Amino acid sequence: MSLENYEPVAVRIDKFWKQYPNGRILTDLVEFTAERVIARAEIYTDREDTRPAASDFALEIQGSSNVNRNFHLEACVTSAIGRALATLNFQGDPTKLGADARPSREEMSKVQRMETSNPGGGAVTVTKPVGSGTASDKQKWAIKKMSKELGKLPPANLDSLSKQQASDLITALNTEISDGKAAEHDEEEPF
């Protein structure tokens, strides 16, 4: 795997601004804890659009690499932007990469770090993760309901979320709802 074949997110962003100078790129932290960050990026081809043309999520674990020891938030937001831009076809050269053109250089660098840090020294074993497959109708319903409660639009890529991504998003939305309710109680006068 040669990283030079993969397009950096900065190049994707530059291409986007050249094609859509009146667009906008918005990011939102879905979850931010000491251990991990989940970010969502929304891409609008015109700043007046009310719905994004594309959106996607990214997850970074604090301390999972040298970069993520201190910059896991920044890496997560960059990844989310790169993934959302890939949805709009701002991606690597498919003539060189075929179906693998979607990942950014940053994402493939993470994959490469994971492969080289394999303590067994042998081939990396990839297993089907628990919760793989697409999100269930019940998960999609819950995401829509909680998004509405928060006054947000559900993710544009709701139908393509995996079960695990949907589960993570539901957890983050629940936390956001709980935090909002806790903040309402903090503002009330006691007795």
mmCIF file of N, CA and C in Angstrom, residues 49-146:
data_model
loop_
_atom_site.group_PDB
_atom_site.id
_atom_site.type_symbol
_atom_site.label_atom_id
_atom_site.label_comp_id
_atom_site.label_asym_id
_atom_site.label_seq_id
_atom_site.Cartn_x
_atom_site.Cartn_y
_atom_site.Cartn_z
ATOM 1 N N ASP A 49 -28.014 26.541 1.416
ATOM 2 C CA ASP A 49 -28.710 25.258 1.484
ATOM 3 C C ASP A 49 -29.088 24.938 2.928
ATOM 4 N N THR A 50 -30.264 24.358 3.104
ATOM 5 C CA THR A 50 -30.706 23.992 4.451
ATOM 6 C C THR A 50 -30.360 22.552 4.798
ATOM 7 N N ARG A 51 -30.120 21.740 3.783
ATOM 8 C CA ARG A 51 -29.731 20.339 4.008
ATOM 9 C C ARG A 51 -28.368 20.112 3.380
ATOM 10 N N PRO A 52 -27.508 19.351 4.053
ATOM 11 C CA PRO A 52 -26.183 19.092 3.484
ATOM 12 C C PRO A 52 -26.258 18.208 2.243
ATOM 13 N N ALA A 53 -25.334 18.420 1.327
ATOM 14 C CA ALA A 53 -25.214 17.557 0.146
ATOM 15 C C ALA A 53 -24.598 16.223 0.551
ATOM 16 N N ALA A 54 -23.808 16.229 1.617
ATOM 17 C CA ALA A 54 -23.168 15.010 2.112
ATOM 18 C C ALA A 54 -22.804 15.199 3.579
ATOM 19 N N SER A 55 -22.752 14.093 4.298
ATOM 20 C CA SER A 55 -22.262 14.128 5.677
ATOM 21 C C SER A 55 -21.650 12.770 5.991
ATOM 22 N N ASP A 56 -20.775 12.752 6.978
ATOM 23 C CA ASP A 56 -20.188 11.501 7.422
ATOM 24 C C ASP A 56 -19.598 11.706 8.807
ATOM 25 N N PHE A 57 -19.227 10.611 9.430
ATOM 26 C CA PHE A 57 -18.689 10.606 10.785
ATOM 27 C C PHE A 57 -17.273 10.060 10.799
ATOM 28 N N ALA A 58 -16.571 10.348 11.879
ATOM 29 C CA ALA A 58 -15.264 9.738 12.118
ATOM 30 C C ALA A 58 -15.120 9.514 13.620
ATOM 31 N N LEU A 59 -14.295 8.539 13.956
ATOM 32 C CA LEU A 59 -14.021 8.192 15.352
ATOM 33 C C LEU A 59 -12.514 8.142 15.532
ATOM 34 N N GLU A 60 -12.016 8.746 16.574
ATOM 35 C CA GLU A 60 -10.599 8.649 16.939
ATOM 36 C C GLU A 60 -10.518 8.307 18.421
ATOM 37 N N ILE A 61 -9.570 7.447 18.736
ATOM 38 C CA ILE A 61 -9.339 7.032 20.121
ATOM 39 C C ILE A 61 -8.103 7.762 20.629
ATOM 40 N N GLN A 62 -8.228 8.439 21.757
ATOM 41 C CA GLN A 62 -7.109 9.185 22.330
ATOM 42 C C GLN A 62 -5.972 8.231 22.647
ATOM 43 N N GLY A 63 -4.770 8.561 22.182
ATOM 44 C CA GLY A 63 -3.590 7.759 22.473
ATOM 45 C C GLY A 63 -3.399 6.542 21.591
ATOM 46 N N SER A 64 -4.244 6.365 20.574
ATOM 47 C CA SER A 64 -4.125 5.177 19.726
ATOM 48 C C SER A 64 -2.972 5.276 18.726
ATOM 49 N N SER A 65 -2.362 6.442 18.615
ATOM 50 C CA SER A 65 -1.186 6.635 17.763
ATOM 51 C C SER A 65 -0.422 7.835 18.300
ATOM 52 N N ASN A 66 0.756 8.090 17.742
ATOM 53 C CA ASN A 66 1.518 9.264 18.174
ATOM 54 C C ASN A 66 0.724 10.545 17.975
ATOM 55 N N VAL A 67 0.072 10.673 16.829
ATOM 56 C CA VAL A 67 -0.732 11.866 16.547
ATOM 57 C C VAL A 67 -1.883 11.969 17.533
ATOM 58 N N ASN A 68 -2.536 10.851 17.822
ATOM 59 C CA ASN A 68 -3.718 10.881 18.679
ATOM 60 C C ASN A 68 -3.412 11.021 20.162
ATOM 61 N N ARG A 69 -2.157 11.044 20.528
ATOM 62 C CA ARG A 69 -1.830 11.299 21.934
ATOM 63 C C ARG A 69 -2.207 12.729 22.300
ATOM 64 N N ASN A 70 -1.977 13.662 21.355
ATOM 65 C CA ASN A 70 -2.234 15.074 21.631
ATOM 66 C C ASN A 70 -3.251 15.711 20.699
ATOM 67 N N PHE A 71 -3.514 15.092 19.553
ATOM 68 C CA PHE A 71 -4.340 15.754 18.548
ATOM 69 C C PHE A 71 -5.480 14.868 18.050
ATOM 70 N N HIS A 72 -6.066 14.060 18.937
ATOM 71 C CA HIS A 72 -7.130 13.168 18.484
ATOM 72 C C HIS A 72 -8.378 13.933 18.034
ATOM 73 N N LEU A 73 -8.654 15.080 18.625
ATOM 74 C CA LEU A 73 -9.797 15.889 18.199
ATOM 75 C C LEU A 73 -9.595 16.391 16.770
ATOM 76 N N GLU A 74 -8.427 16.965 16.508
ATOM 77 C CA GLU A 74 -8.142 17.503 15.187
ATOM 78 C C GLU A 74 -8.135 16.406 14.125
ATOM 79 N N ALA A 75 -7.550 15.266 14.452
ATOM 80 C CA ALA A 75 -7.506 14.146 13.512
ATOM 81 C C ALA A 75 -8.912 13.648 13.198
ATOM 82 N N CYS A 76 -9.773 13.632 14.208
ATOM 83 C CA CYS A 76 -11.138 13.150 14.031
ATOM 84 C C CYS A 76 -11.930 14.084 13.112
ATOM 85 N N VAL A 77 -11.832 15.374 13.339
ATOM 86 C CA VAL A 77 -12.556 16.340 12.513
ATOM 87 C C VAL A 77 -12.054 16.277 11.072
ATOM 88 N N THR A 78 -10.733 16.192 10.901
ATOM 89 C CA THR A 78 -10.164 16.087 9.554
ATOM 90 C C THR A 78 -10.682 14.841 8.849
ATOM 91 N N SER A 79 -10.712 13.716 9.560
ATOM 92 C CA SER A 79 -11.214 12.473 8.964
ATOM 93 C C SER A 79 -12.675 12.591 8.565
ATOM 94 N N ALA A 80 -13.490 13.195 9.423
ATOM 95 C CA ALA A 80 -14.914 13.352 9.112
ATOM 96 C C ALA A 80 -15.103 14.209 7.861
ATOM 97 N N ILE A 81 -14.335 15.285 7.750
ATOM 98 C CA ILE A 81 -14.421 16.143 6.562
ATOM 99 C C ILE A 81 -14.006 15.358 5.323
ATOM 100 N N GLY A 82 -12.898 14.637 5.406
ATOM 101 C CA GLY A 82 -12.426 13.849 4.262
ATOM 102 C C GLY A 82 -13.431 12.812 3.825
ATOM 103 N N ARG A 83 -14.082 12.160 4.777
ATOM 104 C CA ARG A 83 -15.079 11.130 4.455
ATOM 105 C C ARG A 83 -16.316 11.753 3.812
ATOM 106 N N ALA A 84 -16.760 12.894 4.343
ATOM 107 C CA ALA A 84 -17.938 13.554 3.767
ATOM 108 C C ALA A 84 -17.636 14.053 2.349
ATOM 109 N N LEU A 85 -16.442 14.595 2.132
ATOM 110 C CA LEU A 85 -16.072 15.051 0.794
ATOM 111 C C LEU A 85 -15.986 13.883 -0.182
ATOM 112 N N ALA A 86 -15.547 12.736 0.291
ATOM 113 C CA ALA A 86 -15.483 11.547 -0.579
ATOM 114 C C ALA A 86 -16.880 11.155 -1.052
ATOM 115 N N THR A 87 -17.874 11.388 -0.202
ATOM 116 C CA THR A 87 -19.252 11.091 -0.592
ATOM 117 C C THR A 87 -19.676 11.946 -1.787
ATOM 118 N N LEU A 88 -19.091 13.137 -1.905
ATOM 119 C CA LEU A 88 -19.372 14.022 -3.047
ATOM 120 C C LEU A 88 -18.390 13.791 -4.199
ATOM 121 N N ASN A 89 -17.677 12.690 -4.152
ATOM 122 C CA ASN A 89 -16.708 12.298 -5.186
ATOM 123 C C ASN A 89 -15.416 13.107 -5.178
ATOM 124 N N PHE A 90 -15.103 13.775 -4.095
ATOM 125 C CA PHE A 90 -13.787 14.381 -3.924
ATOM 126 C C PHE A 90 -12.934 13.302 -3.249
ATOM 127 N N GLN A 91 -12.264 12.510 -4.072
ATOM 128 C CA GLN A 91 -11.512 11.364 -3.559
ATOM 129 C C GLN A 91 -10.331 11.082 -4.466
ATOM 130 N N GLY A 92 -9.580 10.071 -4.111
ATOM 131 C CA GLY A 92 -8.403 9.688 -4.883
ATOM 132 C C GLY A 92 -8.734 9.284 -6.307
ATOM 133 N N ASP A 93 -7.697 9.025 -7.064
ATOM 134 C CA ASP A 93 -7.824 8.670 -8.479
ATOM 135 C C ASP A 93 -8.297 7.225 -8.623
ATOM 136 N N PRO A 94 -9.550 7.010 -9.087
ATOM 137 C CA PRO A 94 -10.053 5.642 -9.210
ATOM 138 C C PRO A 94 -9.309 4.823 -10.260
ATOM 139 N N THR A 95 -8.598 5.483 -11.191
ATOM 140 C CA THR A 95 -7.837 4.712 -12.181
ATOM 141 C C THR A 95 -6.625 4.048 -11.532
ATOM 142 N N LYS A 96 -6.148 4.618 -10.430
ATOM 143 C CA LYS A 96 -5.025 4.026 -9.698
ATOM 144 C C LYS A 96 -5.498 3.109 -8.580
ATOM 145 N N LEU A 97 -6.624 3.473 -7.967
ATOM 146 C CA LEU A 97 -7.060 2.787 -6.760
ATOM 147 C C LEU A 97 -8.330 1.966 -6.927
ATOM 148 N N GLY A 98 -9.033 2.137 -8.018
ATOM 149 C CA GLY A 98 -10.290 1.412 -8.203
ATOM 150 C C GLY A 98 -11.285 1.778 -7.123
ATOM 151 N N ALA A 99 -11.896 0.764 -6.534
ATOM 152 C CA ALA A 99 -12.908 0.989 -5.497
ATOM 153 C C ALA A 99 -12.291 1.527 -4.209
ATOM 154 N N ASP A 100 -10.956 1.481 -4.087
ATOM 155 C CA ASP A 100 -10.288 1.963 -2.876
ATOM 156 C C ASP A 100 -9.977 3.456 -2.925
ATOM 157 N N ALA A 101 -10.589 4.213 -3.831
ATOM 158 C CA ALA A 101 -10.295 5.636 -3.980
ATOM 159 C C ALA A 101 -10.897 6.476 -2.856
ATOM 160 N N ARG A 102 -11.884 5.955 -2.154
ATOM 161 C CA ARG A 102 -12.582 6.734 -1.129
ATOM 162 C C ARG A 102 -11.715 7.116 0.078
ATOM 163 N N PRO A 103 -10.929 6.214 0.654
ATOM 164 C CA PRO A 103 -10.166 6.596 1.849
ATOM 165 C C PRO A 103 -9.154 7.705 1.549
ATOM 166 N N SER A 104 -8.967 8.577 2.515
ATOM 167 C CA SER A 104 -7.968 9.635 2.381
ATOM 168 C C SER A 104 -6.597 9.099 2.784
ATOM 169 N N ARG A 105 -5.583 9.871 2.497
ATOM 170 C CA ARG A 105 -4.225 9.491 2.893
ATOM 171 C C ARG A 105 -4.135 9.349 4.414
ATOM 172 N N GLU A 106 -4.833 10.233 5.125
ATOM 173 C CA GLU A 106 -4.805 10.178 6.582
ATOM 174 C C GLU A 106 -5.426 8.877 7.096
ATOM 175 N N GLU A 107 -6.535 8.465 6.497
ATOM 176 C CA GLU A 107 -7.176 7.215 6.915
ATOM 177 C C GLU A 107 -6.287 6.015 6.624
ATOM 178 N N MET A 108 -5.670 6.004 5.439
ATOM 179 C CA MET A 108 -4.819 4.875 5.082
ATOM 180 C C MET A 108 -3.533 4.858 5.906
ATOM 181 N N SER A 109 -3.084 6.023 6.334
ATOM 182 C CA SER A 109 -1.929 6.087 7.229
ATOM 183 C C SER A 109 -2.263 5.425 8.563
ATOM 184 N N LYS A 110 -3.501 5.631 9.024
ATOM 185 C CA LYS A 110 -3.946 4.990 10.270
ATOM 186 C C LYS A 110 -3.961 3.472 10.103
ATOM 187 N N VAL A 111 -4.466 3.001 8.960
ATOM 188 C CA VAL A 111 -4.495 1.563 8.678
ATOM 189 C C VAL A 111 -3.064 1.021 8.670
ATOM 190 N N GLN A 112 -2.169 1.747 8.022
ATOM 191 C CA GLN A 112 -0.774 1.309 7.937
ATOM 192 C C GLN A 112 -0.139 1.234 9.327
ATOM 193 N N ARG A 113 -0.433 2.226 10.182
ATOM 194 C CA ARG A 113 0.110 2.196 11.554
ATOM 195 C C ARG A 113 -0.416 0.984 12.310
ATOM 196 N N MET A 114 -1.689 0.678 12.125
ATOM 197 C CA MET A 114 -2.271 -0.474 12.816
ATOM 198 C C MET A 114 -1.617 -1.765 12.338
ATOM 199 N N GLU A 115 -1.340 -1.871 11.042
ATOM 200 C CA GLU A 115 -0.722 -3.081 10.506
ATOM 201 C C GLU A 115 0.712 -3.235 10.990
ATOM 202 N N THR A 116 1.453 -2.134 11.048
ATOM 203 C CA THR A 116 2.853 -2.227 11.460
ATOM 204 C C THR A 116 3.005 -2.399 12.960
ATOM 205 N N SER A 117 1.961 -2.045 13.716
ATOM 206 C CA SER A 117 2.052 -2.223 15.163
ATOM 207 C C SER A 117 1.528 -3.574 15.612
ATOM 208 N N ASN A 118 1.238 -4.453 14.668
ATOM 209 C CA ASN A 118 0.743 -5.783 14.999
ATOM 210 C C ASN A 118 1.813 -6.524 15.800
ATOM 211 N N PRO A 119 1.562 -6.799 17.083
ATOM 212 C CA PRO A 119 2.596 -7.401 17.917
ATOM 213 C C PRO A 119 2.986 -8.809 17.503
ATOM 214 N N GLY A 120 2.123 -9.531 16.821
ATOM 215 C CA GLY A 120 2.441 -10.896 16.407
ATOM 216 C C GLY A 120 3.398 -10.948 15.235
ATOM 217 N N GLY A 121 3.548 -9.830 14.549
ATOM 218 C CA GLY A 121 4.468 -9.776 13.422
ATOM 219 C C GLY A 121 3.963 -10.481 12.180
ATOM 220 N N GLY A 122 2.886 -11.231 12.283
ATOM 221 C CA GLY A 122 2.347 -11.934 11.123
ATOM 222 C C GLY A 122 1.268 -11.123 10.451
ATOM 223 N N ALA A 123 0.482 -11.801 9.679
ATOM 224 C CA ALA A 123 -0.598 -11.127 8.981
ATOM 225 C C ALA A 123 -1.628 -10.603 9.970
ATOM 226 N N VAL A 124 -2.212 -9.488 9.644
ATOM 227 C CA VAL A 124 -3.258 -8.919 10.471
ATOM 228 C C VAL A 124 -4.533 -9.705 10.208
ATOM 229 N N THR A 125 -5.159 -10.154 11.255
ATOM 230 C CA THR A 125 -6.398 -10.893 11.116
ATOM 231 C C THR A 125 -7.557 -9.920 11.226
ATOM 232 N N VAL A 126 -8.391 -9.908 10.229
ATOM 233 C CA VAL A 126 -9.563 -9.044 10.245
ATOM 234 C C VAL A 126 -10.771 -9.929 10.439
ATOM 235 N N THR A 127 -11.518 -9.636 11.478
ATOM 236 C CA THR A 127 -12.729 -10.404 11.735
ATOM 237 C C THR A 127 -13.921 -9.482 11.582
ATOM 238 N N LYS A 128 -15.050 -10.051 11.330
ATOM 239 C CA LYS A 128 -16.269 -9.269 11.208
ATOM 240 C C LYS A 128 -16.612 -8.753 12.598
ATOM 241 N N PRO A 129 -16.694 -7.426 12.761
ATOM 242 C CA PRO A 129 -16.961 -6.888 14.085
ATOM 243 C C PRO A 129 -18.372 -7.199 14.553
ATOM 244 N N VAL A 130 -18.506 -7.249 15.869
ATOM 245 C CA VAL A 130 -19.827 -7.422 16.452
ATOM 246 C C VAL A 130 -20.633 -6.184 16.082
ATOM 247 N N GLY A 131 -21.856 -6.384 15.705
ATOM 248 C CA GLY A 131 -22.691 -5.250 15.346
ATOM 249 C C GLY A 131 -22.466 -4.786 13.925
ATOM 250 N N SER A 132 -21.866 -5.629 13.092
ATOM 251 C CA SER A 132 -21.653 -5.224 11.711
ATOM 252 C C SER A 132 -22.955 -5.382 10.947
ATOM 253 N N GLY A 133 -22.969 -4.943 9.733
ATOM 254 C CA GLY A 133 -24.191 -4.915 8.942
ATOM 255 C C GLY A 133 -24.805 -3.531 9.048
ATOM 256 N N THR A 134 -25.849 -3.296 8.317
ATOM 257 C CA THR A 134 -26.454 -1.964 8.332
ATOM 258 C C THR A 134 -27.352 -1.791 9.547
ATOM 259 N N ALA A 135 -27.562 -0.533 9.882
ATOM 260 C CA ALA A 135 -28.380 -0.185 11.043
ATOM 261 C C ALA A 135 -29.785 -0.747 10.888
ATOM 262 N N SER A 136 -30.353 -1.170 11.997
ATOM 263 C CA SER A 136 -31.717 -1.716 11.973
ATOM 264 C C SER A 136 -32.722 -0.569 11.860
ATOM 265 N N ASP A 137 -33.941 -0.917 11.481
ATOM 266 C CA ASP A 137 -35.007 0.085 11.408
ATOM 267 C C ASP A 137 -35.245 0.717 12.774
ATOM 268 N N LYS A 138 -35.133 -0.083 13.821
ATOM 269 C CA LYS A 138 -35.326 0.440 15.184
ATOM 270 C C LYS A 138 -34.244 1.473 15.522
ATOM 271 N N GLN A 139 -32.993 1.192 15.137
ATOM 272 C CA GLN A 139 -31.915 2.146 15.381
ATOM 273 C C GLN A 139 -32.151 3.437 14.595
ATOM 274 N N LYS A 140 -32.550 3.296 13.335
ATOM 275 C CA LYS A 140 -32.804 4.479 12.502
ATOM 276 C C LYS A 140 -33.934 5.319 13.097
ATOM 277 N N TRP A 141 -34.990 4.651 13.561
ATOM 278 C CA TRP A 141 -36.108 5.353 14.184
ATOM 279 C C TRP A 141 -35.629 6.116 15.421
ATOM 280 N N ALA A 142 -34.807 5.472 16.245
ATOM 281 C CA ALA A 142 -34.306 6.106 17.469
ATOM 282 C C ALA A 142 -33.447 7.329 17.130
ATOM 283 N N ILE A 143 -32.614 7.209 16.123
ATOM 284 C CA ILE A 143 -31.756 8.337 15.718
ATOM 285 C C ILE A 143 -32.622 9.501 15.234
ATOM 286 N N LYS A 144 -33.635 9.203 14.423
ATOM 287 C CA LYS A 144 -34.528 10.262 13.929
ATOM 288 C C LYS A 144 -35.254 10.946 15.088
ATOM 289 N N LYS A 145 -35.757 10.137 16.020
ATOM 290 C CA LYS A 145 -36.508 10.672 17.154
ATOM 291 C C LYS A 145 -35.618 11.564 18.028
ATOM 292 N N MET A 146 -34.421 11.077 18.348
ATOM 293 C CA MET A 146 -33.528 11.853 19.204
ATOM 294 C C MET A 146 -33.014 13.099 18.487
#
